[in-house]
Amino acid sequence: MRKVVIGLIMQIVAVCSVYAAEPVRIVAFGDSLVHGYGLPSDAGFVPQMQKWLDGQGISASLTNAGVSGDTTAGGAARVSWTLGDGFDAMIVVLGGNDTLRGLDPAQTRSNLNAILTEAESHKVAVLFVGMQAPGNFGADYKTKFDSLYPDLAAAHDVVFFPYYFAGIADRADNPAQLRLVMQGDGIHPNADGVAAIVAAMGPSVVELITQVRR
């Protein structure tokens, strides 16, 4: 009984610590999906996630380190100096441009592994966000690309959100519905799409913050 009570107390402390006064510093590290391509300054992923966390009463401060057009190679090249700013945690959203260009999944895996390893060396907690390849490069390519995300998440023991577009994935088979949440290029979400993505991913960001607070 005593162990059960202690366990419950520890869970309560972990949850309450998310709302502590000192904000957790989080860098959102990625490509145009993080940067906010084609959107007003207050409608991108970072400002909407910040607003979502604020609405939950959670003390966290997000910094936008998204670079439109960035590949995992670009991310690996800049991650060290990005993390030198003293962040507590990082959200990683990279790989979409790799698969749009048909780059070798083995290289994508190597680059993302380097990014996660660098985060470990800086003692920065990570929320690793998965991407999925389209089917136009074949089933083998898609299998290799899609599987590298859960593999790396398990290898590095990080918080994992399986698919960036999970919040709007239910519209994928309905083009009319999908258009309502996407920009005209069919690649980037519009403000409503970002809102749905943030709502789906938000609990994983809370999990990340909880991990930092422990």
Short mmCIF file of C-alpha atoms in Angstrom, two decimals:
data_model
loop_
_atom_site.label_atom_id
_atom_site.label_comp_id
_atom_site.label_asym_id
_atom_site.label_seq_id
_atom_site.Cartn_x
_atom_site.Cartn_y
_atom_site.Cartn_z
CA MET A 1 0.00 0.00 0.00
CA ARG A 2 2.83 2.38 0.93
CA LYS A 3 4.44 1.79 -2.49
CA VAL A 4 1.16 2.59 -4.25
CA VAL A 5 0.77 5.84 -2.32
CA ILE A 6 4.36 6.85 -3.06
CA GLY A 7 3.81 6.05 -6.73
CA LEU A 8 0.69 8.22 -6.88
CA ILE A 9 2.50 11.08 -5.16
CA MET A 10 5.34 10.90 -7.68
CA GLN A 11 2.86 10.99 -10.57
CA ILE A 12 1.12 14.03 -9.11
CA VAL A 13 4.45 15.80 -8.60
CA ALA A 14 5.47 15.05 -12.20
CA VAL A 15 2.22 16.47 -13.59
CA CYS A 16 2.28 19.55 -11.36
CA SER A 17 5.88 20.31 -12.27
CA VAL A 18 4.81 21.00 -15.86
CA TYR A 19 3.06 24.11 -14.56
CA ALA A 20 6.10 25.40 -12.62
CA ALA A 21 6.98 29.09 -12.90
CA GLU A 22 10.36 28.73 -14.61
CA PRO A 23 9.63 28.10 -18.32
CA VAL A 24 11.19 25.15 -20.10
CA ARG A 25 13.14 26.44 -23.12
CA ILE A 26 12.26 24.45 -26.23
CA VAL A 27 13.70 24.88 -29.70
CA ALA A 28 11.55 23.71 -32.61
CA PHE A 29 14.15 22.44 -35.08
CA GLY A 30 13.09 21.63 -38.59
CA ASP A 31 12.17 22.76 -42.09
CA SER A 32 9.32 24.82 -43.58
CA LEU A 33 6.77 22.90 -41.50
CA VAL A 34 8.37 24.45 -38.43
CA HIS A 35 9.34 27.77 -39.99
CA GLY A 36 5.75 28.55 -40.99
CA TYR A 37 6.04 28.72 -44.78
CA GLY A 38 3.23 30.66 -46.47
CA LEU A 39 1.54 31.65 -43.20
CA PRO A 40 1.11 34.88 -41.23
CA SER A 41 3.67 35.26 -38.45
CA ASP A 42 1.16 34.24 -35.77
CA ALA A 43 -0.27 31.22 -37.61
CA GLY A 44 2.72 28.90 -37.98
CA PHE A 45 3.55 25.79 -35.98
CA VAL A 46 5.65 27.52 -33.32
CA PRO A 47 3.28 30.40 -32.43
CA GLN A 48 0.28 28.08 -32.47
CA MET A 49 2.02 25.52 -30.27
CA GLN A 50 3.08 28.31 -27.91
CA LYS A 51 -0.52 29.52 -27.73
CA TRP A 52 -1.74 25.95 -27.10
CA LEU A 53 0.70 25.48 -24.22
CA ASP A 54 -0.18 28.89 -22.78
CA GLY A 55 -3.83 27.90 -22.93
CA GLN A 56 -3.04 24.80 -20.89
CA GLY A 57 -1.30 26.96 -18.30
CA ILE A 58 2.02 25.26 -19.04
CA SER A 59 5.23 27.21 -18.51
CA ALA A 60 7.32 26.81 -21.66
CA SER A 61 9.05 29.08 -24.15
CA LEU A 62 9.37 27.99 -27.80
CA THR A 63 12.01 29.25 -30.23
CA ASN A 64 11.62 28.84 -33.99
CA ALA A 65 14.65 27.19 -35.59
CA GLY A 66 12.90 26.13 -38.75
CA VAL A 67 14.60 26.67 -42.11
CA SER A 68 12.44 26.36 -45.21
CA GLY A 69 13.85 23.84 -47.66
CA ASP A 70 16.14 22.26 -45.09
CA THR A 71 17.08 18.59 -45.39
CA THR A 72 18.29 16.31 -42.64
CA ALA A 73 21.84 16.99 -43.88
CA GLY A 74 21.29 20.70 -43.34
CA GLY A 75 19.88 20.01 -39.89
CA ALA A 76 22.85 17.85 -38.95
CA ALA A 77 25.20 20.63 -40.06
CA ARG A 78 23.58 23.29 -37.85
CA VAL A 79 22.33 21.37 -34.82
CA SER A 80 25.44 21.85 -32.68
CA TRP A 81 25.43 25.63 -32.75
CA THR A 82 21.65 25.73 -32.42
CA LEU A 83 21.81 23.74 -29.19
CA GLY A 84 24.66 25.90 -27.95
CA ASP A 85 22.01 28.45 -26.96
CA GLY A 86 21.24 26.48 -23.80
CA PHE A 87 17.86 24.93 -24.58
CA ASP A 88 16.25 22.37 -22.28
CA ALA A 89 14.43 20.48 -25.01
CA MET A 90 14.07 20.20 -28.77
CA ILE A 91 11.28 19.24 -31.16
CA VAL A 92 12.76 17.67 -34.31
CA VAL A 93 10.73 17.88 -37.52
CA LEU A 94 12.94 16.93 -40.45
CA GLY A 95 12.92 14.54 -43.39
CA GLY A 96 10.09 15.84 -45.53
CA ASN A 97 12.44 17.45 -48.03
CA ASP A 98 14.60 14.33 -48.13
CA THR A 99 11.71 12.21 -49.30
CA LEU A 100 10.39 14.87 -51.70
CA ARG A 101 13.80 14.69 -53.39
CA GLY A 102 14.01 10.93 -53.24
CA LEU A 103 17.18 10.97 -51.14
CA ASP A 104 18.55 7.68 -49.84
CA PRO A 105 16.75 6.71 -46.61
CA ALA A 106 20.04 5.36 -45.25
CA GLN A 107 21.50 8.85 -45.44
CA THR A 108 18.40 10.35 -43.84
CA ARG A 109 18.74 7.82 -41.03
CA SER A 110 22.42 8.72 -40.56
CA ASN A 111 21.70 12.46 -40.46
CA LEU A 112 18.84 12.14 -37.98
CA ASN A 113 20.93 9.81 -35.84
CA ALA A 114 23.63 12.51 -35.76
CA ILE A 115 21.05 15.12 -34.67
CA LEU A 116 19.71 12.94 -31.86
CA THR A 117 23.24 12.07 -30.75
CA GLU A 118 24.13 15.77 -30.61
CA ALA A 119 21.04 16.41 -28.47
CA GLU A 120 22.21 13.70 -26.09
CA SER A 121 25.64 15.27 -25.83
CA HIS A 122 24.01 18.60 -24.89
CA LYS A 123 21.69 16.81 -22.43
CA VAL A 124 18.68 18.16 -24.32
CA ALA A 125 15.41 16.20 -24.17
CA VAL A 126 13.86 15.47 -27.57
CA LEU A 127 10.43 15.11 -29.09
CA PHE A 128 11.14 13.26 -32.33
CA VAL A 129 8.44 13.73 -34.97
CA GLY A 130 8.06 11.14 -37.71
CA MET A 131 7.46 11.71 -41.39
CA GLN A 132 6.18 9.36 -44.09
CA ALA A 133 7.28 8.95 -47.69
CA PRO A 134 4.80 9.18 -50.56
CA GLY A 135 4.30 6.04 -52.61
CA ASN A 136 5.80 7.34 -55.85
CA PHE A 137 9.31 6.02 -55.08
CA GLY A 138 8.05 2.48 -54.56
CA ALA A 139 7.09 0.29 -51.63
CA ASP A 140 10.68 -0.59 -50.67
CA TYR A 141 11.68 3.07 -50.43
CA LYS A 142 8.60 3.89 -48.36
CA THR A 143 9.20 1.01 -45.97
CA LYS A 144 12.83 1.99 -45.41
CA PHE A 145 11.99 5.68 -44.96
CA ASP A 146 8.95 5.31 -42.71
CA SER A 147 10.62 2.75 -40.44
CA LEU A 148 13.71 4.83 -39.68
CA TYR A 149 11.73 7.14 -37.35
CA PRO A 150 10.44 4.58 -34.83
CA ASP A 151 13.79 2.78 -35.03
CA LEU A 152 15.75 5.90 -34.09
CA ALA A 153 13.22 6.94 -31.44
CA ALA A 154 13.64 3.56 -29.74
CA ALA A 155 17.42 3.58 -30.10
CA HIS A 156 17.73 7.01 -28.50
CA ASP A 157 14.84 6.55 -26.04
CA VAL A 158 13.18 9.87 -26.88
CA VAL A 159 9.57 11.02 -26.84
CA PHE A 160 8.11 10.02 -30.20
CA PHE A 161 5.21 11.44 -32.19
CA PRO A 162 4.82 9.04 -35.14
CA TYR A 163 3.60 11.40 -37.87
CA TYR A 164 3.68 15.17 -38.16
CA PHE A 165 0.41 15.25 -40.17
CA ALA A 166 -1.46 12.92 -37.78
CA GLY A 167 -3.90 15.67 -36.86
CA ILE A 168 -5.21 15.87 -40.42
CA ALA A 169 -4.41 12.34 -41.64
CA ASP A 170 -8.07 11.33 -41.46
CA ARG A 171 -8.71 13.66 -44.40
CA ALA A 172 -6.11 12.03 -46.67
CA ASP A 173 -8.67 9.95 -48.57
CA ASN A 174 -11.03 12.88 -49.06
CA PRO A 175 -9.42 15.48 -51.36
CA ALA A 176 -12.16 18.05 -50.75
CA GLN A 177 -11.69 17.85 -46.98
CA LEU A 178 -7.91 17.82 -47.28
CA ARG A 179 -7.93 21.03 -49.32
CA LEU A 180 -9.63 22.80 -46.42
CA VAL A 181 -6.53 22.33 -44.25
CA MET A 182 -3.77 22.66 -46.85
CA GLN A 183 -2.21 25.52 -48.76
CA GLY A 184 -2.48 25.59 -52.54
CA ASP A 185 0.79 23.69 -53.02
CA GLY A 186 -0.71 20.61 -51.39
CA ILE A 187 2.41 20.21 -49.24
CA HIS A 188 2.11 22.75 -46.44
CA PRO A 189 -0.81 23.03 -44.02
CA ASN A 190 -2.75 26.28 -43.78
CA ALA A 191 -3.53 27.92 -40.44
CA ASP A 192 -6.46 25.58 -39.77
CA GLY A 193 -4.31 22.58 -40.66
CA VAL A 194 -1.57 23.72 -38.30
CA ALA A 195 -4.15 24.13 -35.53
CA ALA A 196 -5.25 20.51 -35.98
CA ILE A 197 -1.63 19.33 -36.05
CA VAL A 198 -0.83 21.27 -32.87
CA ALA A 199 -3.88 19.85 -31.08
CA ALA A 200 -2.79 16.31 -31.93
CA MET A 201 0.87 16.83 -31.04
CA GLY A 202 0.37 19.03 -27.98
CA PRO A 203 0.10 16.18 -25.45
CA SER A 204 3.45 14.84 -26.67
CA VAL A 205 5.00 18.27 -26.09
CA VAL A 206 3.59 18.16 -22.56
CA GLU A 207 5.21 14.73 -22.14
CA LEU A 208 8.51 16.26 -23.29
CA ILE A 209 8.20 19.09 -20.75
CA THR A 210 7.34 16.61 -18.01
CA GLN A 211 10.50 14.69 -18.85
CA VAL A 212 12.58 17.86 -18.51
CA ARG A 213 10.99 18.68 -15.14
CA ARG A 214 11.78 15.30 -13.57
#
